Amino acid sequence: MKAHLSTKTYVSCPNCGKGEHLVSHLFDERLPRAFGPWYCKHCGQSFSGTVKSETDIDLKLNYEQSVKHAVLLMLPPRDKPLYFVIAGNEIRRPDKSPMTEDDWRFRYESHQCPTNFIPVECIIDDGDTDPHGVFEFVRAVEWVDEPNNGASVDENDSHYAKLFPEIEA
Ligand SMILES: [Zn+2]
C-alpha cells in the first residue's frame, strides 16, 4: 500500500522566530487571504498576515501579547463522587483475548500519571504532585457514537447515563 503524501507550510513567529504556525491550509484559489490574529506559543506575541501566494506571505506584529498564567483551582472536599468520562482505547488482535477489568484498572490506577488522561498541568493530592491511583477505575464500555454530535446537553446527559447508570444520583 502506497502512502498518501502531503506537504505542509508553516511560518515562524515574526517576533521570536520560533514556533510553527500552519498556513498551507489557507492556500486556495481565493488568494490573497488574510489570517490572524494568532498568538505565538513561545513568546505570546500576536501577529497577523496575508497569504499572497504559496511562497509570498506578509506578516505584521500586533500590539497584543498573550501572557501565560498558572491558575490553581480546587475541588472542595465532598460526599459524593465526581465522575469523569475519558476516551480510552484497546488495541485488539485476533490472537489475543480482550482486556480484562484488571488490565483497565492497572492502566488507570497504577500504571500512569493521572495528567496523561486528565490533561491538565498538574494534579496535586495532599502535597503529592504525581498522585498515581487518585482516580478510581469504575468501568470501560465500547464507545458507540460521538456524544457531542449535534446533541443537546440533555441528550448528552442521557447518553452517558445509558452507558454508565452509576452516574445517576
Ligand atoms: Zn514568538
Short mmCIF file of N, CA and C and ligand atoms in Angstrom, two decimals:
data_model
loop_
_atom_site.label_atom_id
_atom_site.label_comp_id
_atom_site.label_asym_id
_atom_site.label_seq_id
_atom_site.Cartn_x
_atom_site.Cartn_y
_atom_site.Cartn_z
N MET A 1 0.85 -1.20 0.00
CA MET A 1 0.00 0.00 0.00
C MET A 1 0.88 1.25 0.00
N LYS A 2 0.67 2.12 -0.96
CA LYS A 2 1.46 3.35 -1.03
C LYS A 2 0.86 4.40 -0.10
N ALA A 3 1.73 5.18 0.52
CA ALA A 3 1.26 6.24 1.42
C ALA A 3 0.79 7.44 0.61
N HIS A 4 -0.24 8.09 1.10
CA HIS A 4 -0.65 9.37 0.53
C HIS A 4 0.22 10.45 1.17
N LEU A 5 0.95 11.20 0.35
CA LEU A 5 1.89 12.19 0.88
C LEU A 5 1.26 13.56 0.88
N SER A 6 1.53 14.36 1.93
CA SER A 6 1.08 15.74 1.92
C SER A 6 2.20 16.62 2.46
N THR A 7 2.29 17.83 1.95
CA THR A 7 3.32 18.78 2.36
C THR A 7 2.64 19.94 3.06
N LYS A 8 3.19 20.35 4.18
CA LYS A 8 2.59 21.46 4.91
C LYS A 8 3.58 22.62 5.01
N THR A 9 3.07 23.84 5.00
CA THR A 9 3.92 25.02 5.12
C THR A 9 3.57 25.74 6.42
N TYR A 10 4.62 26.13 7.14
CA TYR A 10 4.45 26.84 8.41
C TYR A 10 5.19 28.17 8.34
N VAL A 11 4.73 29.16 9.11
CA VAL A 11 5.52 30.38 9.29
C VAL A 11 5.99 30.42 10.75
N SER A 12 7.18 31.02 10.96
CA SER A 12 7.70 31.22 12.31
C SER A 12 7.17 32.53 12.84
N CYS A 13 7.18 32.68 14.16
CA CYS A 13 6.75 33.92 14.80
C CYS A 13 7.65 35.07 14.34
N PRO A 14 7.08 36.21 13.89
CA PRO A 14 7.91 37.33 13.44
C PRO A 14 8.59 38.06 14.59
N ASN A 15 8.23 37.74 15.84
CA ASN A 15 8.86 38.38 16.99
C ASN A 15 10.05 37.58 17.50
N CYS A 16 9.86 36.29 17.77
CA CYS A 16 10.94 35.49 18.36
C CYS A 16 11.56 34.51 17.37
N GLY A 17 10.94 34.34 16.22
CA GLY A 17 11.50 33.44 15.20
C GLY A 17 11.23 31.97 15.48
N LYS A 18 10.53 31.68 16.59
CA LYS A 18 10.27 30.28 16.93
C LYS A 18 8.85 29.88 16.53
N GLY A 19 8.56 28.63 16.71
CA GLY A 19 7.20 28.15 16.51
C GLY A 19 6.90 27.79 15.08
N GLU A 20 5.90 26.95 14.92
CA GLU A 20 5.47 26.52 13.60
C GLU A 20 3.97 26.77 13.51
N HIS A 21 3.62 27.79 12.76
CA HIS A 21 2.21 28.15 12.61
C HIS A 21 1.78 27.76 11.20
N LEU A 22 0.87 26.80 11.15
CA LEU A 22 0.45 26.23 9.87
C LEU A 22 -0.26 27.26 9.00
N VAL A 23 0.17 27.40 7.75
CA VAL A 23 -0.51 28.31 6.81
C VAL A 23 -0.99 27.61 5.55
N SER A 24 -0.48 26.41 5.28
CA SER A 24 -0.81 25.79 3.99
C SER A 24 -2.30 25.45 3.84
N HIS A 25 -3.03 25.39 4.97
CA HIS A 25 -4.47 25.16 4.85
C HIS A 25 -5.18 26.39 4.27
N LEU A 26 -4.45 27.53 4.20
CA LEU A 26 -5.04 28.75 3.64
C LEU A 26 -4.79 28.87 2.14
N PHE A 27 -3.99 27.97 1.58
CA PHE A 27 -3.67 28.05 0.15
C PHE A 27 -4.86 27.55 -0.67
N ASP A 28 -5.54 28.48 -1.32
CA ASP A 28 -6.60 28.06 -2.25
C ASP A 28 -6.74 29.11 -3.34
N GLU A 29 -7.80 29.08 -4.10
CA GLU A 29 -7.93 29.97 -5.26
C GLU A 29 -8.22 31.39 -4.83
N ARG A 30 -8.63 31.60 -3.60
CA ARG A 30 -9.10 32.92 -3.18
C ARG A 30 -7.98 33.80 -2.62
N LEU A 31 -6.76 33.64 -3.08
CA LEU A 31 -5.65 34.47 -2.62
C LEU A 31 -5.71 35.85 -3.29
N PRO A 32 -5.27 36.94 -2.62
CA PRO A 32 -4.66 36.97 -1.29
C PRO A 32 -5.68 36.73 -0.18
N ARG A 33 -5.18 36.17 0.92
CA ARG A 33 -6.05 35.82 2.02
C ARG A 33 -5.42 36.23 3.35
N ALA A 34 -6.18 37.00 4.14
CA ALA A 34 -5.67 37.48 5.44
C ALA A 34 -5.92 36.43 6.52
N PHE A 35 -5.05 36.39 7.52
CA PHE A 35 -5.27 35.48 8.65
C PHE A 35 -4.84 36.16 9.94
N GLY A 36 -5.26 35.60 11.03
CA GLY A 36 -4.90 36.11 12.36
C GLY A 36 -6.02 36.94 12.96
N PRO A 37 -5.84 37.52 14.14
CA PRO A 37 -4.59 37.45 14.91
C PRO A 37 -4.31 36.06 15.50
N TRP A 38 -3.04 35.66 15.40
CA TRP A 38 -2.57 34.43 16.03
C TRP A 38 -1.61 34.80 17.14
N TYR A 39 -1.49 33.94 18.13
CA TYR A 39 -0.58 34.18 19.26
C TYR A 39 0.52 33.13 19.26
N CYS A 40 1.77 33.60 19.35
CA CYS A 40 2.92 32.68 19.37
C CYS A 40 2.91 31.89 20.68
N LYS A 41 3.10 30.58 20.59
CA LYS A 41 3.10 29.73 21.79
C LYS A 41 4.36 29.95 22.62
N HIS A 42 5.42 30.48 22.00
CA HIS A 42 6.69 30.67 22.71
C HIS A 42 6.75 32.01 23.42
N CYS A 43 6.51 33.12 22.69
CA CYS A 43 6.68 34.44 23.30
C CYS A 43 5.35 35.15 23.56
N GLY A 44 4.25 34.61 23.05
CA GLY A 44 2.94 35.20 23.31
C GLY A 44 2.58 36.35 22.40
N GLN A 45 3.50 36.74 21.52
CA GLN A 45 3.24 37.88 20.64
C GLN A 45 2.10 37.57 19.66
N SER A 46 1.26 38.58 19.44
CA SER A 46 0.19 38.45 18.45
C SER A 46 0.69 38.94 17.10
N PHE A 47 0.31 38.22 16.07
CA PHE A 47 0.64 38.66 14.71
C PHE A 47 -0.46 38.25 13.75
N SER A 48 -0.51 38.99 12.65
CA SER A 48 -1.47 38.69 11.58
C SER A 48 -0.68 38.60 10.28
N GLY A 49 -1.36 38.18 9.25
CA GLY A 49 -0.63 38.08 7.99
C GLY A 49 -1.55 37.99 6.79
N THR A 50 -0.92 38.00 5.64
CA THR A 50 -1.64 37.85 4.37
C THR A 50 -0.88 36.86 3.50
N VAL A 51 -1.58 35.84 3.04
CA VAL A 51 -1.00 34.90 2.08
C VAL A 51 -1.25 35.47 0.70
N LYS A 52 -0.18 35.89 0.00
CA LYS A 52 -0.33 36.41 -1.37
C LYS A 52 -0.19 35.26 -2.36
N SER A 53 0.76 34.37 -2.07
CA SER A 53 0.90 33.14 -2.86
C SER A 53 1.53 32.11 -1.93
N GLU A 54 1.74 30.90 -2.42
CA GLU A 54 2.29 29.84 -1.57
C GLU A 54 3.72 30.14 -1.13
N THR A 55 4.39 31.07 -1.80
CA THR A 55 5.78 31.41 -1.43
C THR A 55 5.94 32.88 -1.05
N ASP A 56 4.82 33.59 -0.93
CA ASP A 56 4.88 35.02 -0.61
C ASP A 56 3.83 35.34 0.45
N ILE A 57 4.31 35.45 1.69
CA ILE A 57 3.41 35.66 2.83
C ILE A 57 3.91 36.85 3.65
N ASP A 58 3.06 37.84 3.85
CA ASP A 58 3.42 39.00 4.67
C ASP A 58 2.94 38.79 6.10
N LEU A 59 3.78 39.18 7.08
CA LEU A 59 3.39 39.10 8.49
C LEU A 59 3.50 40.49 9.10
N LYS A 60 2.61 40.79 10.05
CA LYS A 60 2.76 42.04 10.80
C LYS A 60 2.50 41.80 12.28
N LEU A 61 3.31 42.48 13.13
CA LEU A 61 3.16 42.35 14.57
C LEU A 61 1.97 43.17 15.03
N ASN A 62 1.19 42.63 15.97
CA ASN A 62 0.09 43.38 16.58
C ASN A 62 0.52 43.87 17.96
N TYR A 63 -0.32 44.68 18.59
CA TYR A 63 0.01 45.21 19.91
C TYR A 63 -0.18 44.17 21.01
N GLU A 64 -1.11 43.23 20.81
CA GLU A 64 -1.49 42.34 21.90
C GLU A 64 -0.41 41.30 22.18
N GLN A 65 -0.33 40.90 23.43
CA GLN A 65 0.52 39.79 23.84
C GLN A 65 -0.28 38.88 24.74
N SER A 66 -0.12 37.60 24.56
CA SER A 66 -0.77 36.63 25.43
C SER A 66 0.21 36.28 26.55
N VAL A 67 -0.18 36.49 27.79
CA VAL A 67 0.71 36.24 28.93
C VAL A 67 0.21 35.01 29.67
N LYS A 68 1.03 33.97 29.66
CA LYS A 68 0.64 32.70 30.25
C LYS A 68 0.61 32.78 31.78
N HIS A 69 -0.38 32.19 32.38
CA HIS A 69 -0.50 32.15 33.84
C HIS A 69 -0.65 30.70 34.30
N ALA A 70 -0.28 30.45 35.52
CA ALA A 70 -0.64 29.20 36.19
C ALA A 70 -1.85 29.51 37.06
N VAL A 71 -2.90 28.74 36.91
CA VAL A 71 -4.15 29.01 37.63
C VAL A 71 -4.45 27.81 38.54
N LEU A 72 -4.59 28.06 39.81
CA LEU A 72 -4.89 26.99 40.76
C LEU A 72 -6.38 26.91 41.01
N LEU A 73 -6.98 25.77 40.72
CA LEU A 73 -8.39 25.54 41.01
C LEU A 73 -8.47 24.43 42.06
N MET A 74 -9.53 24.43 42.82
CA MET A 74 -9.68 23.42 43.85
C MET A 74 -11.09 22.86 43.79
N LEU A 75 -11.19 21.55 43.91
CA LEU A 75 -12.48 20.91 44.07
C LEU A 75 -12.63 20.69 45.57
N PRO A 76 -13.56 21.38 46.21
CA PRO A 76 -13.65 21.24 47.67
C PRO A 76 -14.03 19.81 48.07
N PRO A 77 -13.61 19.37 49.23
CA PRO A 77 -13.99 18.03 49.70
C PRO A 77 -15.51 17.85 49.65
N ARG A 78 -15.98 16.69 49.25
CA ARG A 78 -17.41 16.47 49.04
C ARG A 78 -17.77 15.03 49.38
N ASP A 79 -19.06 14.81 49.60
CA ASP A 79 -19.51 13.48 50.00
C ASP A 79 -19.68 12.54 48.81
N LYS A 80 -20.12 13.12 47.68
CA LYS A 80 -20.45 12.27 46.53
C LYS A 80 -19.29 12.20 45.56
N PRO A 81 -19.17 11.07 44.83
CA PRO A 81 -18.09 11.00 43.84
C PRO A 81 -18.35 11.96 42.68
N LEU A 82 -17.28 12.45 42.10
CA LEU A 82 -17.36 13.25 40.88
C LEU A 82 -16.84 12.33 39.78
N TYR A 83 -17.65 12.10 38.75
CA TYR A 83 -17.24 11.18 37.69
C TYR A 83 -16.61 11.91 36.52
N PHE A 84 -15.65 11.29 35.89
CA PHE A 84 -15.04 11.81 34.67
C PHE A 84 -15.21 10.73 33.60
N VAL A 85 -15.65 11.13 32.41
CA VAL A 85 -15.65 10.19 31.27
C VAL A 85 -14.49 10.59 30.38
N ILE A 86 -13.58 9.68 30.16
CA ILE A 86 -12.45 9.97 29.29
C ILE A 86 -12.47 9.00 28.11
N ALA A 87 -11.79 9.36 27.03
CA ALA A 87 -11.70 8.47 25.87
C ALA A 87 -10.50 7.56 26.08
N GLY A 88 -10.74 6.26 26.08
CA GLY A 88 -9.65 5.29 26.19
C GLY A 88 -9.66 4.40 24.96
N ASN A 89 -8.68 3.58 24.79
CA ASN A 89 -8.72 2.66 23.65
C ASN A 89 -8.04 1.35 23.98
N GLU A 90 -8.50 0.32 23.30
CA GLU A 90 -7.95 -1.01 23.47
C GLU A 90 -7.46 -1.47 22.11
N ILE A 91 -6.21 -1.94 22.06
CA ILE A 91 -5.69 -2.50 20.80
C ILE A 91 -6.09 -3.97 20.75
N ARG A 92 -6.85 -4.33 19.73
CA ARG A 92 -7.33 -5.72 19.62
C ARG A 92 -6.56 -6.47 18.55
N ARG A 93 -6.33 -7.72 18.81
CA ARG A 93 -5.71 -8.63 17.85
C ARG A 93 -6.48 -9.92 17.86
N PRO A 94 -6.58 -10.55 16.68
CA PRO A 94 -7.36 -11.81 16.63
C PRO A 94 -6.78 -12.88 17.55
N ASP A 95 -5.46 -12.83 17.81
CA ASP A 95 -4.83 -13.91 18.60
C ASP A 95 -4.70 -13.56 20.08
N LYS A 96 -5.34 -12.47 20.51
CA LYS A 96 -5.25 -12.12 21.94
C LYS A 96 -6.65 -11.90 22.50
N SER A 97 -6.81 -12.23 23.77
CA SER A 97 -8.13 -12.01 24.38
C SER A 97 -8.27 -10.53 24.76
N PRO A 98 -9.52 -10.04 24.81
CA PRO A 98 -9.74 -8.62 25.13
C PRO A 98 -9.20 -8.27 26.52
N MET A 99 -9.00 -6.99 26.75
CA MET A 99 -8.53 -6.51 28.05
C MET A 99 -9.53 -6.86 29.14
N THR A 100 -9.02 -7.29 30.28
CA THR A 100 -9.89 -7.61 31.42
C THR A 100 -10.08 -6.34 32.26
N GLU A 101 -11.01 -6.44 33.20
CA GLU A 101 -11.24 -5.31 34.11
C GLU A 101 -9.96 -4.98 34.88
N ASP A 102 -9.18 -6.00 35.26
CA ASP A 102 -7.92 -5.76 35.97
C ASP A 102 -6.91 -5.01 35.09
N ASP A 103 -6.90 -5.34 33.78
CA ASP A 103 -6.00 -4.62 32.86
C ASP A 103 -6.35 -3.14 32.83
N TRP A 104 -7.66 -2.86 32.71
CA TRP A 104 -8.11 -1.46 32.69
C TRP A 104 -7.76 -0.77 33.99
N ARG A 105 -8.01 -1.45 35.10
CA ARG A 105 -7.76 -0.87 36.42
C ARG A 105 -6.26 -0.55 36.57
N PHE A 106 -5.41 -1.48 36.17
CA PHE A 106 -3.97 -1.25 36.24
C PHE A 106 -3.58 -0.02 35.42
N ARG A 107 -4.16 0.10 34.23
CA ARG A 107 -3.80 1.21 33.36
C ARG A 107 -4.12 2.56 34.01
N TYR A 108 -5.28 2.66 34.66
CA TYR A 108 -5.71 3.98 35.17
C TYR A 108 -5.43 4.20 36.65
N GLU A 109 -5.15 3.14 37.41
CA GLU A 109 -4.91 3.36 38.85
C GLU A 109 -3.44 3.26 39.22
N SER A 110 -2.63 2.49 38.48
CA SER A 110 -1.23 2.32 38.87
C SER A 110 -0.25 2.80 37.81
N HIS A 111 -0.52 2.42 36.57
CA HIS A 111 0.49 2.48 35.52
C HIS A 111 0.92 3.90 35.15
N GLN A 112 0.00 4.84 35.11
CA GLN A 112 0.38 6.13 34.53
C GLN A 112 -0.02 7.33 35.38
N CYS A 113 0.64 8.45 35.08
CA CYS A 113 0.35 9.70 35.75
C CYS A 113 -1.08 10.13 35.40
N PRO A 114 -1.85 10.58 36.38
CA PRO A 114 -3.23 10.97 36.07
C PRO A 114 -3.33 12.11 35.05
N THR A 115 -2.28 12.94 34.92
CA THR A 115 -2.35 14.02 33.92
C THR A 115 -2.26 13.47 32.50
N ASN A 116 -1.93 12.19 32.34
CA ASN A 116 -1.96 11.59 30.99
C ASN A 116 -3.38 11.50 30.46
N PHE A 117 -4.32 11.20 31.36
CA PHE A 117 -5.69 11.02 30.87
C PHE A 117 -6.64 12.13 31.33
N ILE A 118 -6.25 12.94 32.29
CA ILE A 118 -6.97 14.18 32.61
C ILE A 118 -5.97 15.29 32.27
N PRO A 119 -6.00 15.79 31.04
CA PRO A 119 -4.90 16.65 30.59
C PRO A 119 -4.93 18.05 31.18
N VAL A 120 -4.36 18.19 32.36
CA VAL A 120 -4.14 19.48 32.99
C VAL A 120 -2.66 19.56 33.34
N GLU A 121 -2.20 20.71 33.80
CA GLU A 121 -0.77 20.90 34.08
C GLU A 121 -0.31 20.02 35.24
N CYS A 122 -1.09 19.96 36.29
CA CYS A 122 -0.67 19.22 37.47
C CYS A 122 -1.90 18.85 38.29
N ILE A 123 -1.91 17.67 38.87
CA ILE A 123 -2.96 17.25 39.81
C ILE A 123 -2.25 17.01 41.14
N ILE A 124 -2.71 17.64 42.20
CA ILE A 124 -1.99 17.59 43.48
C ILE A 124 -2.92 17.03 44.55
N ASP A 125 -2.50 15.93 45.16
CA ASP A 125 -3.30 15.29 46.21
C ASP A 125 -2.48 15.27 47.50
N ASP A 126 -2.86 16.10 48.45
CA ASP A 126 -2.20 16.14 49.76
C ASP A 126 -0.68 16.32 49.59
N GLY A 127 -0.28 17.24 48.72
CA GLY A 127 1.14 17.53 48.51
C GLY A 127 1.81 16.68 47.44
N ASP A 128 1.18 15.57 47.04
CA ASP A 128 1.75 14.68 46.02
C ASP A 128 1.40 15.24 44.63
N THR A 129 2.42 15.62 43.86
CA THR A 129 2.18 16.23 42.55
C THR A 129 2.10 15.20 41.42
N ASP A 130 2.22 13.92 41.74
CA ASP A 130 2.03 12.88 40.72
C ASP A 130 1.27 11.71 41.35
N PRO A 131 0.03 11.99 41.74
CA PRO A 131 -0.69 11.00 42.57
C PRO A 131 -1.30 9.85 41.77
N HIS A 132 -0.46 8.88 41.39
CA HIS A 132 -0.99 7.69 40.73
C HIS A 132 -2.05 7.07 41.65
N GLY A 133 -3.16 6.65 41.06
CA GLY A 133 -4.18 5.98 41.86
C GLY A 133 -5.19 6.93 42.48
N VAL A 134 -5.06 8.24 42.23
CA VAL A 134 -6.04 9.17 42.83
C VAL A 134 -7.41 8.99 42.17
N PHE A 135 -7.44 8.54 40.92
CA PHE A 135 -8.71 8.24 40.27
C PHE A 135 -8.97 6.74 40.35
N GLU A 136 -10.20 6.41 40.65
CA GLU A 136 -10.59 5.01 40.75
C GLU A 136 -11.22 4.60 39.42
N PHE A 137 -10.75 3.49 38.86
CA PHE A 137 -11.36 2.98 37.64
C PHE A 137 -12.74 2.40 37.99
N VAL A 138 -13.76 2.77 37.25
CA VAL A 138 -15.09 2.22 37.51
C VAL A 138 -15.46 1.18 36.46
N ARG A 139 -15.43 1.58 35.20
CA ARG A 139 -15.88 0.67 34.15
C ARG A 139 -15.47 1.24 32.80
N ALA A 140 -15.20 0.37 31.84
CA ALA A 140 -14.94 0.81 30.46
C ALA A 140 -15.94 0.11 29.56
N VAL A 141 -16.59 0.86 28.70
CA VAL A 141 -17.50 0.27 27.72
C VAL A 141 -17.09 0.75 26.34
N GLU A 142 -17.42 -0.04 25.35
CA GLU A 142 -17.05 0.35 23.99
C GLU A 142 -17.80 1.63 23.61
N TRP A 143 -17.09 2.55 22.99
CA TRP A 143 -17.66 3.86 22.63
C TRP A 143 -18.52 3.65 21.39
N VAL A 144 -19.82 3.91 21.50
CA VAL A 144 -20.70 3.59 20.37
C VAL A 144 -20.90 4.73 19.39
N ASP A 145 -21.07 5.94 19.88
CA ASP A 145 -21.16 7.06 18.94
C ASP A 145 -20.65 8.33 19.59
N GLU A 146 -20.52 9.38 18.80
CA GLU A 146 -19.98 10.63 19.30
C GLU A 146 -21.03 11.33 20.16
N PRO A 147 -20.77 11.53 21.44
CA PRO A 147 -21.78 12.15 22.30
C PRO A 147 -22.08 13.60 21.94
N ASN A 148 -21.13 14.31 21.33
CA ASN A 148 -21.35 15.72 21.05
C ASN A 148 -21.78 15.98 19.62
N ASN A 149 -22.20 14.95 18.95
CA ASN A 149 -22.51 15.06 17.53
C ASN A 149 -23.84 15.78 17.32
N GLY A 150 -23.86 17.08 17.61
CA GLY A 150 -25.06 17.87 17.42
C GLY A 150 -26.11 17.66 18.48
N ALA A 151 -25.78 16.87 19.49
CA ALA A 151 -26.77 16.58 20.53
C ALA A 151 -26.87 17.75 21.51
N SER A 152 -28.04 17.96 22.06
CA SER A 152 -28.20 18.99 23.08
C SER A 152 -27.61 18.47 24.40
N VAL A 153 -27.51 19.34 25.39
CA VAL A 153 -26.94 18.95 26.67
C VAL A 153 -27.76 17.83 27.31
N ASP A 154 -29.10 17.94 27.21
CA ASP A 154 -29.96 16.91 27.79
C ASP A 154 -29.72 15.54 27.15
N GLU A 155 -29.59 15.56 25.83
CA GLU A 155 -29.35 14.29 25.14
C GLU A 155 -28.02 13.69 25.58
N ASN A 156 -27.00 14.56 25.80
CA ASN A 156 -25.72 14.06 26.27
C ASN A 156 -25.85 13.43 27.65
N ASP A 157 -26.62 14.09 28.52
CA ASP A 157 -26.82 13.55 29.86
C ASP A 157 -27.36 12.13 29.79
N SER A 158 -28.39 11.93 28.97
CA SER A 158 -28.98 10.60 28.92
C SER A 158 -28.07 9.62 28.21
N HIS A 159 -27.26 10.12 27.26
CA HIS A 159 -26.29 9.25 26.59
C HIS A 159 -25.33 8.64 27.60
N TYR A 160 -24.76 9.48 28.46
CA TYR A 160 -23.80 8.97 29.45
C TYR A 160 -24.49 8.13 30.52
N ALA A 161 -25.72 8.51 30.88
CA ALA A 161 -26.43 7.72 31.89
C ALA A 161 -26.77 6.33 31.35
N LYS A 162 -26.99 6.24 30.03
CA LYS A 162 -27.24 4.91 29.45
C LYS A 162 -25.97 4.06 29.49
N LEU A 163 -24.83 4.69 29.19
CA LEU A 163 -23.56 3.95 29.22
C LEU A 163 -23.17 3.58 30.65
N PHE A 164 -23.38 4.53 31.56
CA PHE A 164 -22.91 4.35 32.94
C PHE A 164 -24.05 4.69 33.91
N PRO A 165 -24.95 3.75 34.20
CA PRO A 165 -26.09 4.04 35.07
C PRO A 165 -25.66 4.52 36.47
N GLU A 166 -24.44 4.17 36.89
CA GLU A 166 -24.00 4.54 38.24
C GLU A 166 -23.81 6.05 38.42
N ILE A 167 -23.76 6.82 37.32
CA ILE A 167 -23.54 8.26 37.49
C ILE A 167 -24.80 9.00 37.96
N GLU A 168 -25.97 8.35 37.84
CA GLU A 168 -27.21 8.98 38.30
C GLU A 168 -27.20 9.02 39.82
N ALA A 169 -27.56 10.19 40.37
CA ALA A 169 -27.50 10.33 41.84
C ALA A 169 -28.54 9.44 42.50
ZN ZN B 1 7.20 34.25 19.31
#
